mmCIF file with all atom_site columns, C-alpha atoms in Angstrom:
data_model
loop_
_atom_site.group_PDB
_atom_site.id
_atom_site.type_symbol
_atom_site.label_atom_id
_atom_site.label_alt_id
_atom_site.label_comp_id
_atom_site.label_asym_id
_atom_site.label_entity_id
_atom_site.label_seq_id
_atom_site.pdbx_PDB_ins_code
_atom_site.Cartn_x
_atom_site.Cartn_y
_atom_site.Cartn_z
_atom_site.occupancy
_atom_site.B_iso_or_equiv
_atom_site.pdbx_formal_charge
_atom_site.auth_seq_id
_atom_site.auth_comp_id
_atom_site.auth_asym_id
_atom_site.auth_atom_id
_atom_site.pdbx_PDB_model_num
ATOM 1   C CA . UNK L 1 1   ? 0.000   0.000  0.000   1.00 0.00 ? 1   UNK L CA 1
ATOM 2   C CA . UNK L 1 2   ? 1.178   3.349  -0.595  1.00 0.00 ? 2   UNK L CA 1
ATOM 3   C CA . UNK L 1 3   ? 0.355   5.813  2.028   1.00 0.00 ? 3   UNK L CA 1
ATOM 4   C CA . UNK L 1 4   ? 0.100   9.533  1.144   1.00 0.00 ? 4   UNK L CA 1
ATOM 5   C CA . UNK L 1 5   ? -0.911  12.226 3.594   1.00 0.00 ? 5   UNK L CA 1
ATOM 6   C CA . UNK L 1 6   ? -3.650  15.565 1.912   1.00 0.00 ? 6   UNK L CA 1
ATOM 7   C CA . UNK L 1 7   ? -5.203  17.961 3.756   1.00 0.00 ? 7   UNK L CA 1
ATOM 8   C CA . UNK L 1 8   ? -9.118  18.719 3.144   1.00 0.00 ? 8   UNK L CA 1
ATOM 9   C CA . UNK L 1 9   ? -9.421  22.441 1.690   1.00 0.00 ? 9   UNK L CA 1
ATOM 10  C CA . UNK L 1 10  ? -13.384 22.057 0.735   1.00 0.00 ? 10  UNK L CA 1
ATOM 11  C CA . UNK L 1 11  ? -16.329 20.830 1.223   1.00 0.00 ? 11  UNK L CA 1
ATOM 12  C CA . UNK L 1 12  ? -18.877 21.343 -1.611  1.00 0.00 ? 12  UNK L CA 1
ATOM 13  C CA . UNK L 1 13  ? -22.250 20.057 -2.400  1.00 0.00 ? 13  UNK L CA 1
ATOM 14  C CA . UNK L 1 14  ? -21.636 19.232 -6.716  1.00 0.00 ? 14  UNK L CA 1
ATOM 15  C CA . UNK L 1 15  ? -25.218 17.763 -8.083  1.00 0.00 ? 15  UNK L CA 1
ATOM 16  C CA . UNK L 1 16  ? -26.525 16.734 -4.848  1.00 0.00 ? 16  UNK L CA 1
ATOM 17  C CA . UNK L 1 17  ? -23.693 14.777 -3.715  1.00 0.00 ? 17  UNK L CA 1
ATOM 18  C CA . UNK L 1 18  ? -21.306 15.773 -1.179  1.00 0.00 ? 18  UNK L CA 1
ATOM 19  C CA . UNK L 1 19  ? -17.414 15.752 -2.259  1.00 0.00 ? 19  UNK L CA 1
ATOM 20  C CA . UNK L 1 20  ? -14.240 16.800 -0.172  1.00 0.00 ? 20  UNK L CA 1
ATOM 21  C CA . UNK L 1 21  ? -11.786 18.423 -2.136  1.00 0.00 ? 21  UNK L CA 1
ATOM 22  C CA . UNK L 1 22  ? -8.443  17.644 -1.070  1.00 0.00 ? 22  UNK L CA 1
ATOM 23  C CA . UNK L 1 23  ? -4.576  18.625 -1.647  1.00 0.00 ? 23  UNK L CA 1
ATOM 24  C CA . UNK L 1 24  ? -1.861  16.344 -1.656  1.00 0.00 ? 24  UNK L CA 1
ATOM 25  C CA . UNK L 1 25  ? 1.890   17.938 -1.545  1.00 0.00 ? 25  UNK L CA 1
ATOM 26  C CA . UNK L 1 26  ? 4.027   15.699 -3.499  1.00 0.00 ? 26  UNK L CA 1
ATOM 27  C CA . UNK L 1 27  ? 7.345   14.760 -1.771  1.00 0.00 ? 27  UNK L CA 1
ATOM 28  C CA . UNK L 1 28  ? 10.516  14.063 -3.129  1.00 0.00 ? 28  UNK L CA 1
ATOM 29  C CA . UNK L 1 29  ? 12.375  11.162 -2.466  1.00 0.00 ? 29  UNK L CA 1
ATOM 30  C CA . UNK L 1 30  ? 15.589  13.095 -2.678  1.00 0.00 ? 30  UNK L CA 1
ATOM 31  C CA . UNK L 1 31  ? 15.159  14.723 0.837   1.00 0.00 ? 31  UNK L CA 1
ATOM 32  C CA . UNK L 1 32  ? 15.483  11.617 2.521   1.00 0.00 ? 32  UNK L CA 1
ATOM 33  C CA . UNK L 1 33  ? 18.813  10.880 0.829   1.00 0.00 ? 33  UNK L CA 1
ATOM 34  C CA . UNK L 1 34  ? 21.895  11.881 2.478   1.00 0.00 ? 34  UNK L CA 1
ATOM 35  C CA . UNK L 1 35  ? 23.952  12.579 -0.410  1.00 0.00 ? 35  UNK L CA 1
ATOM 36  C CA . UNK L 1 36  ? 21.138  15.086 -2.184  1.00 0.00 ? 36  UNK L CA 1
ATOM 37  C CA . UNK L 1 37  ? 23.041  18.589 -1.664  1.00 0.00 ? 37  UNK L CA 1
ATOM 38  C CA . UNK L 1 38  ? 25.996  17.483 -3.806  1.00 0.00 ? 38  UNK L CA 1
ATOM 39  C CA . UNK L 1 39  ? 23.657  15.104 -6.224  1.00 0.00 ? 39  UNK L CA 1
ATOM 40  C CA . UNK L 1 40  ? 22.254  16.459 -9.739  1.00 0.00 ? 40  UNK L CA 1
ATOM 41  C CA . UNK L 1 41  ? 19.112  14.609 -9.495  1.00 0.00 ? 41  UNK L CA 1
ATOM 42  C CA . UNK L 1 42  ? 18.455  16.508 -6.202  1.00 0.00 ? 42  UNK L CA 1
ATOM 43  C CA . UNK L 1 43  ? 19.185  19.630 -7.819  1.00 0.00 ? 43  UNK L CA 1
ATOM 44  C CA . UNK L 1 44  ? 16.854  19.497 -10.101 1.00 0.00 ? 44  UNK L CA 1
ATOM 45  C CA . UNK L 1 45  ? 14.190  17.900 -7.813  1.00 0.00 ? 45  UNK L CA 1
ATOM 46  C CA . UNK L 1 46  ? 14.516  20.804 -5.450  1.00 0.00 ? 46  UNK L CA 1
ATOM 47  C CA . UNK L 1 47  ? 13.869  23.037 -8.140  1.00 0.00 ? 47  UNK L CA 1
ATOM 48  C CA . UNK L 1 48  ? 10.430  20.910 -8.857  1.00 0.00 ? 48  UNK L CA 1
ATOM 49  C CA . UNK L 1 49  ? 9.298   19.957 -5.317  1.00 0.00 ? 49  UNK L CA 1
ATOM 50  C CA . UNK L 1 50  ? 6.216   20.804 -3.080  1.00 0.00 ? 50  UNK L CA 1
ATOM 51  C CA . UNK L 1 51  ? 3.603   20.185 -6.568  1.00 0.00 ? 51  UNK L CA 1
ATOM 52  C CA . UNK L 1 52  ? 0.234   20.465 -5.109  1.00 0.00 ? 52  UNK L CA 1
ATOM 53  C CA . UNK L 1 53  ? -2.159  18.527 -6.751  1.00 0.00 ? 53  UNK L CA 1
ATOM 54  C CA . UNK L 1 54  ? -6.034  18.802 -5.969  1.00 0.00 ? 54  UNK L CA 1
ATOM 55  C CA . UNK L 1 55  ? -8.629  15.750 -6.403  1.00 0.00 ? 55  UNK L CA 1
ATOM 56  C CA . UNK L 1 56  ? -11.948 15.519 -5.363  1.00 0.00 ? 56  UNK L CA 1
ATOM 57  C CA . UNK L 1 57  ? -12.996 12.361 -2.993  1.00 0.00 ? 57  UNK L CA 1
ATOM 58  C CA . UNK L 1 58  ? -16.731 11.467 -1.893  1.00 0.00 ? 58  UNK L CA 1
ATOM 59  C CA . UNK L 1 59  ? -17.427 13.276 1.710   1.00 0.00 ? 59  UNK L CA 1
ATOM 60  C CA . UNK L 1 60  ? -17.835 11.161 4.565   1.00 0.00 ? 60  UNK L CA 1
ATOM 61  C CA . UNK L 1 61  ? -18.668 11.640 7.813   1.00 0.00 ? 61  UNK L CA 1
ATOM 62  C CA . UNK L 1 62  ? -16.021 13.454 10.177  1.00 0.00 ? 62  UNK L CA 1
ATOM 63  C CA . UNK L 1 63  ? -14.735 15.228 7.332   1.00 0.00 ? 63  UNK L CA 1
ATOM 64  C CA . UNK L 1 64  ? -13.939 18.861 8.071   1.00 0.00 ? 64  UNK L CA 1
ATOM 65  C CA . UNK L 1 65  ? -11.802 21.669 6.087   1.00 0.00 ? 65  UNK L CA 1
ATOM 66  C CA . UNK L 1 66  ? -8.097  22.010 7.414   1.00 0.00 ? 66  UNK L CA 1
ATOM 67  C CA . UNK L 1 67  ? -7.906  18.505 8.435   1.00 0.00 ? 67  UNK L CA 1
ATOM 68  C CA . UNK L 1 68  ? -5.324  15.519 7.443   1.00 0.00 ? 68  UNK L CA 1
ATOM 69  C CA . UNK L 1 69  ? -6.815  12.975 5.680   1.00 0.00 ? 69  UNK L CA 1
ATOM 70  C CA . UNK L 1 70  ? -4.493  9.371  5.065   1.00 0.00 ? 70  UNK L CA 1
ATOM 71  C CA . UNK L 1 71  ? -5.048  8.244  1.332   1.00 0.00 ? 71  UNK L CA 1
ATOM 72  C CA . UNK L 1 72  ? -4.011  4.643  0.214   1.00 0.00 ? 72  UNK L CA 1
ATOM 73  C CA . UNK L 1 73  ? -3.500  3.076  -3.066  1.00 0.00 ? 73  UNK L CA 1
ATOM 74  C CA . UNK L 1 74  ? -2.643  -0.480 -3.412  1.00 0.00 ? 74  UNK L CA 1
ATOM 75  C CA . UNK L 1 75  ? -0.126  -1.823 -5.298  1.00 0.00 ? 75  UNK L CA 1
ATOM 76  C CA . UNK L 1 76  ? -1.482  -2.990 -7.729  1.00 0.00 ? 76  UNK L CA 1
ATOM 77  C CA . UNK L 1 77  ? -3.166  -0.807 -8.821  1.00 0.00 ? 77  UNK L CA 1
ATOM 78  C CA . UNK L 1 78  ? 0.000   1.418  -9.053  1.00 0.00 ? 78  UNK L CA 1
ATOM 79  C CA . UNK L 1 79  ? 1.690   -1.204 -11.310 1.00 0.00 ? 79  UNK L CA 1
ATOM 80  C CA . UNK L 1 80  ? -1.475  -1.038 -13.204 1.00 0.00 ? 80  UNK L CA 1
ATOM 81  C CA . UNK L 1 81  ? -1.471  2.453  -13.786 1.00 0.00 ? 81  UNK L CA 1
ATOM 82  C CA . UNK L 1 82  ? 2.223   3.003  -14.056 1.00 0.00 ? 82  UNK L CA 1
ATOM 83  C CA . UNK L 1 83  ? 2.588   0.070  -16.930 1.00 0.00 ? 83  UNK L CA 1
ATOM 84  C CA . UNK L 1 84  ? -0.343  1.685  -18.894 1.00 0.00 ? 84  UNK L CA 1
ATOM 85  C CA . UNK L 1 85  ? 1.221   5.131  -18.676 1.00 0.00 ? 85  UNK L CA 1
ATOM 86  C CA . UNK L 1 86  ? 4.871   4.569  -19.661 1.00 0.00 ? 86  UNK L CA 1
ATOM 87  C CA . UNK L 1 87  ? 4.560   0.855  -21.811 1.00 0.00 ? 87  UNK L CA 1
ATOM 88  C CA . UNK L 1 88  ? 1.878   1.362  -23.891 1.00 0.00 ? 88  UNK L CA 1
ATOM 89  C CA . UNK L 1 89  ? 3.446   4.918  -25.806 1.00 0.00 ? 89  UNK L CA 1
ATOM 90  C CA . UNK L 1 90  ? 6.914   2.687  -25.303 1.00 0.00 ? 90  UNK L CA 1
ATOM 91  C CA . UNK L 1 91  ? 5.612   -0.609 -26.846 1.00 0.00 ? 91  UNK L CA 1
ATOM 92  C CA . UNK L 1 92  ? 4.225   1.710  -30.097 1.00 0.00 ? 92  UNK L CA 1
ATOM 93  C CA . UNK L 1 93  ? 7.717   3.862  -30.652 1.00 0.00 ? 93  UNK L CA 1
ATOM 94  C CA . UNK L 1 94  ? 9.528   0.557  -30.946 1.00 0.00 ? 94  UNK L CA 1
ATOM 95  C CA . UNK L 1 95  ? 7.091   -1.848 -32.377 1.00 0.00 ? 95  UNK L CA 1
ATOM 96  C CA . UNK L 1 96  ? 6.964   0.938  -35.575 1.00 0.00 ? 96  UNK L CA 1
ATOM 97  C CA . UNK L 1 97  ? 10.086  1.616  -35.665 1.00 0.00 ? 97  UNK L CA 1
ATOM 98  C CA . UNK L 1 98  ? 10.230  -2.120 -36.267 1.00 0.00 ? 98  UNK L CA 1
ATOM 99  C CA . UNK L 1 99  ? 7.717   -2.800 -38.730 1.00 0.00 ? 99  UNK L CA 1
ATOM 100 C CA . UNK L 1 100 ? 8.964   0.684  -40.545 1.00 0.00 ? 100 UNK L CA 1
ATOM 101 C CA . UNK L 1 101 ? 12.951  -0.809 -40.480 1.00 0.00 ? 101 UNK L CA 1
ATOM 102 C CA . UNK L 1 102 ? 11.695  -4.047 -41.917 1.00 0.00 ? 102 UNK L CA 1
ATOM 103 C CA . UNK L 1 103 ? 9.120   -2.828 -44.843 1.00 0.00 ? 103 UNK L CA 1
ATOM 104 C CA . UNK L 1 104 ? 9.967   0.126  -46.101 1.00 0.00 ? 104 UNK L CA 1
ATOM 105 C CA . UNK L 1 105 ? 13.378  1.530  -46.907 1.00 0.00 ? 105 UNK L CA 1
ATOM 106 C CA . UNK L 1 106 ? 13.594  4.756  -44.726 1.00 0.00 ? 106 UNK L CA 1
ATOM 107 C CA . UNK L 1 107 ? 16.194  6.821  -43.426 1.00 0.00 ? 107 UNK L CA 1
ATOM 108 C CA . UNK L 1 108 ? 17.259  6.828  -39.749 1.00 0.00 ? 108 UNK L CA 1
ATOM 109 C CA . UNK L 1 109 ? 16.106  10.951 -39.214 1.00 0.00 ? 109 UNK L CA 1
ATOM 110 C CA . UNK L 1 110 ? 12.523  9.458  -40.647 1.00 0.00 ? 110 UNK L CA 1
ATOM 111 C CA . UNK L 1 111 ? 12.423  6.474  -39.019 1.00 0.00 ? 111 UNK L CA 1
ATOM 112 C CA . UNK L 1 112 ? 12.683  8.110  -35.617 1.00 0.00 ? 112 UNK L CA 1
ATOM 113 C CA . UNK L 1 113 ? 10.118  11.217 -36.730 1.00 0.00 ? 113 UNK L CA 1
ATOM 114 C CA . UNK L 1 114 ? 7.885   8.605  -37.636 1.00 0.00 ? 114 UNK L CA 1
ATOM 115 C CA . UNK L 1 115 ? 8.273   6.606  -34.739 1.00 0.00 ? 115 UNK L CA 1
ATOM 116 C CA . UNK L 1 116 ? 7.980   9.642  -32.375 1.00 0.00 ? 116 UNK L CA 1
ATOM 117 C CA . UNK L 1 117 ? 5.054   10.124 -34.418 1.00 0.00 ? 117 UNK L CA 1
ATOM 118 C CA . UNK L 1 118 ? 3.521   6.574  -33.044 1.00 0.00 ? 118 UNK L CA 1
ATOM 119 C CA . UNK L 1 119 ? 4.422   6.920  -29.285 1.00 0.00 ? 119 UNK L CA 1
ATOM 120 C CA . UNK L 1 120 ? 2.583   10.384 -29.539 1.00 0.00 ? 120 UNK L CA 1
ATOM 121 C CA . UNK L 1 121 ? -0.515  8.553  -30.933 1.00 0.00 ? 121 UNK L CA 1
ATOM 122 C CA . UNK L 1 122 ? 0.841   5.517  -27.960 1.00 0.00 ? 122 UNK L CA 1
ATOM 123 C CA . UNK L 1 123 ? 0.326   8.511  -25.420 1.00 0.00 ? 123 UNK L CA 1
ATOM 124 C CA . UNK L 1 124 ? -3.118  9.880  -26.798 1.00 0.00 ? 124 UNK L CA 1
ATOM 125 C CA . UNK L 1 125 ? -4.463  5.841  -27.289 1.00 0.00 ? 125 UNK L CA 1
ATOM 126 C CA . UNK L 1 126 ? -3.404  5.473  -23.225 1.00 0.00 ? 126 UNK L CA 1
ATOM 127 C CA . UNK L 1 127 ? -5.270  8.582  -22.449 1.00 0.00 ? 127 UNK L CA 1
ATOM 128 C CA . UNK L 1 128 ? -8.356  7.332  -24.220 1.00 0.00 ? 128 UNK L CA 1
ATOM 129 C CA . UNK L 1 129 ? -7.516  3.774  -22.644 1.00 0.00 ? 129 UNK L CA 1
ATOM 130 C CA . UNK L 1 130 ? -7.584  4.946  -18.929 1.00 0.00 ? 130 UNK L CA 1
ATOM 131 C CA . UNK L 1 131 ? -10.378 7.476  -18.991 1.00 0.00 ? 131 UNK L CA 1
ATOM 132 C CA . UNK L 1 132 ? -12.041 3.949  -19.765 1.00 0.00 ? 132 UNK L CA 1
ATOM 133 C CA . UNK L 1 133 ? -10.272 2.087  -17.682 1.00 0.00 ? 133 UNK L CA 1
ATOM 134 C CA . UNK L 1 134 ? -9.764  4.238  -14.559 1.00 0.00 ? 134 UNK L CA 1
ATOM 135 C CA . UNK L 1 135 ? -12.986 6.227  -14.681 1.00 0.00 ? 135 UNK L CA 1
ATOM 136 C CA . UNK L 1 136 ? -12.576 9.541  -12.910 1.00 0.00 ? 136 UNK L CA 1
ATOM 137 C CA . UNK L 1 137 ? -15.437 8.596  -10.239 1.00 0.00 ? 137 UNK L CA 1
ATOM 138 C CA . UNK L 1 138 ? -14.735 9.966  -6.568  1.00 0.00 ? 138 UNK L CA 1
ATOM 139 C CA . UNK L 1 139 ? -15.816 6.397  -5.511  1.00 0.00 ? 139 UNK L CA 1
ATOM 140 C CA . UNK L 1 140 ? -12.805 5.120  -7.385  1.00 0.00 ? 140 UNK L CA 1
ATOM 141 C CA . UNK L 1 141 ? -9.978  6.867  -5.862  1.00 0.00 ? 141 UNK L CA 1
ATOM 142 C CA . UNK L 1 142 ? -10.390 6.064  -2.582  1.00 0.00 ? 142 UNK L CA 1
ATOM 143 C CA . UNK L 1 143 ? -9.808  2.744  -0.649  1.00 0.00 ? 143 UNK L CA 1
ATOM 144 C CA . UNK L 1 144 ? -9.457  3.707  2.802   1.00 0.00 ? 144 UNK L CA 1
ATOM 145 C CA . UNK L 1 145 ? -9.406  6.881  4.612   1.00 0.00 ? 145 UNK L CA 1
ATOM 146 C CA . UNK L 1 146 ? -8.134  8.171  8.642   1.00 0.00 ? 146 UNK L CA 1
ATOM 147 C CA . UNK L 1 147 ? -8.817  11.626 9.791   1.00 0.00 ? 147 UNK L CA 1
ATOM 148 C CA . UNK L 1 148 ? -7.085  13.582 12.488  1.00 0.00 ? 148 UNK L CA 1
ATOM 149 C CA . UNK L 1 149 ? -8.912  15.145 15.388  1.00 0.00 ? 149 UNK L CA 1
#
């Protein structure tokens, strides 16, 4: 399970259903490293860190603004997610850069326009494939919840 903390900023009413809107501060993993002052990859994640990001979850009760909230995500669902995201564009690029290197006689500059080409259609396909798959219902997003009092 992976564990993230957010803290509840609203409560609205959106077509007669109550839904918390909450903000999750992403974390690097860099901080926790000792060696991230003198590292380049903890350069450049200091330079992106503390990226709010906002989501909307179904209200239940105790909920109040300004509180913690615990959000979990199971694993497997993360390797879900994660090998649509980054295989799918991945598995496009090379598998027409294949068929493009085997059937037709094309230079190396076209070969990888084309091919960039496919992953961008890979990364619009995976777009259309996970609003499907991962349906952007409040109900969805959440498998367990803790407040703080």
């Amino acid at each position: 399970m992976i564990t993230e903390t957010g803290k509840i900023i609203a409560i609205k009413e959106v077509q007669g259903v109550m839904i918390a809107q909450v903000e999750c501060i992403s974390k690097s993993a860099c901080s926790s490293c000792n060696s991230h002052t003198s590292c380049g990859v903890g350069a450049v994640s200091e330079a992106f860190n503390n990226k709010a990001h906002r989501f909307d979850l179904p209200y239940k009760e105790g909920m109040e603004v300004d509180h913690s909230i615990e959000l979990q995500i199971s694993n497997g669902d993360l390797i879900k997610s994660a090998s649509l995201i980054y295989l799918l564009p991945l598995l496009f690029f090379i598998s027409s850069a294949l068929v493009l290197k085997s059937f037709f006689n094309i230079s190396e500059i076209g070969l990888i326009i084309i091919s960039g080409l496919f992953a961008l259609v890979g990364f619009i396909f995976t777009r259309l494939l996970a609003h499907r798959l991962f349906p952007n219902k409040p109900s969805k997003q959440l498998i367990s919840t803790q407040f703080d009092d």
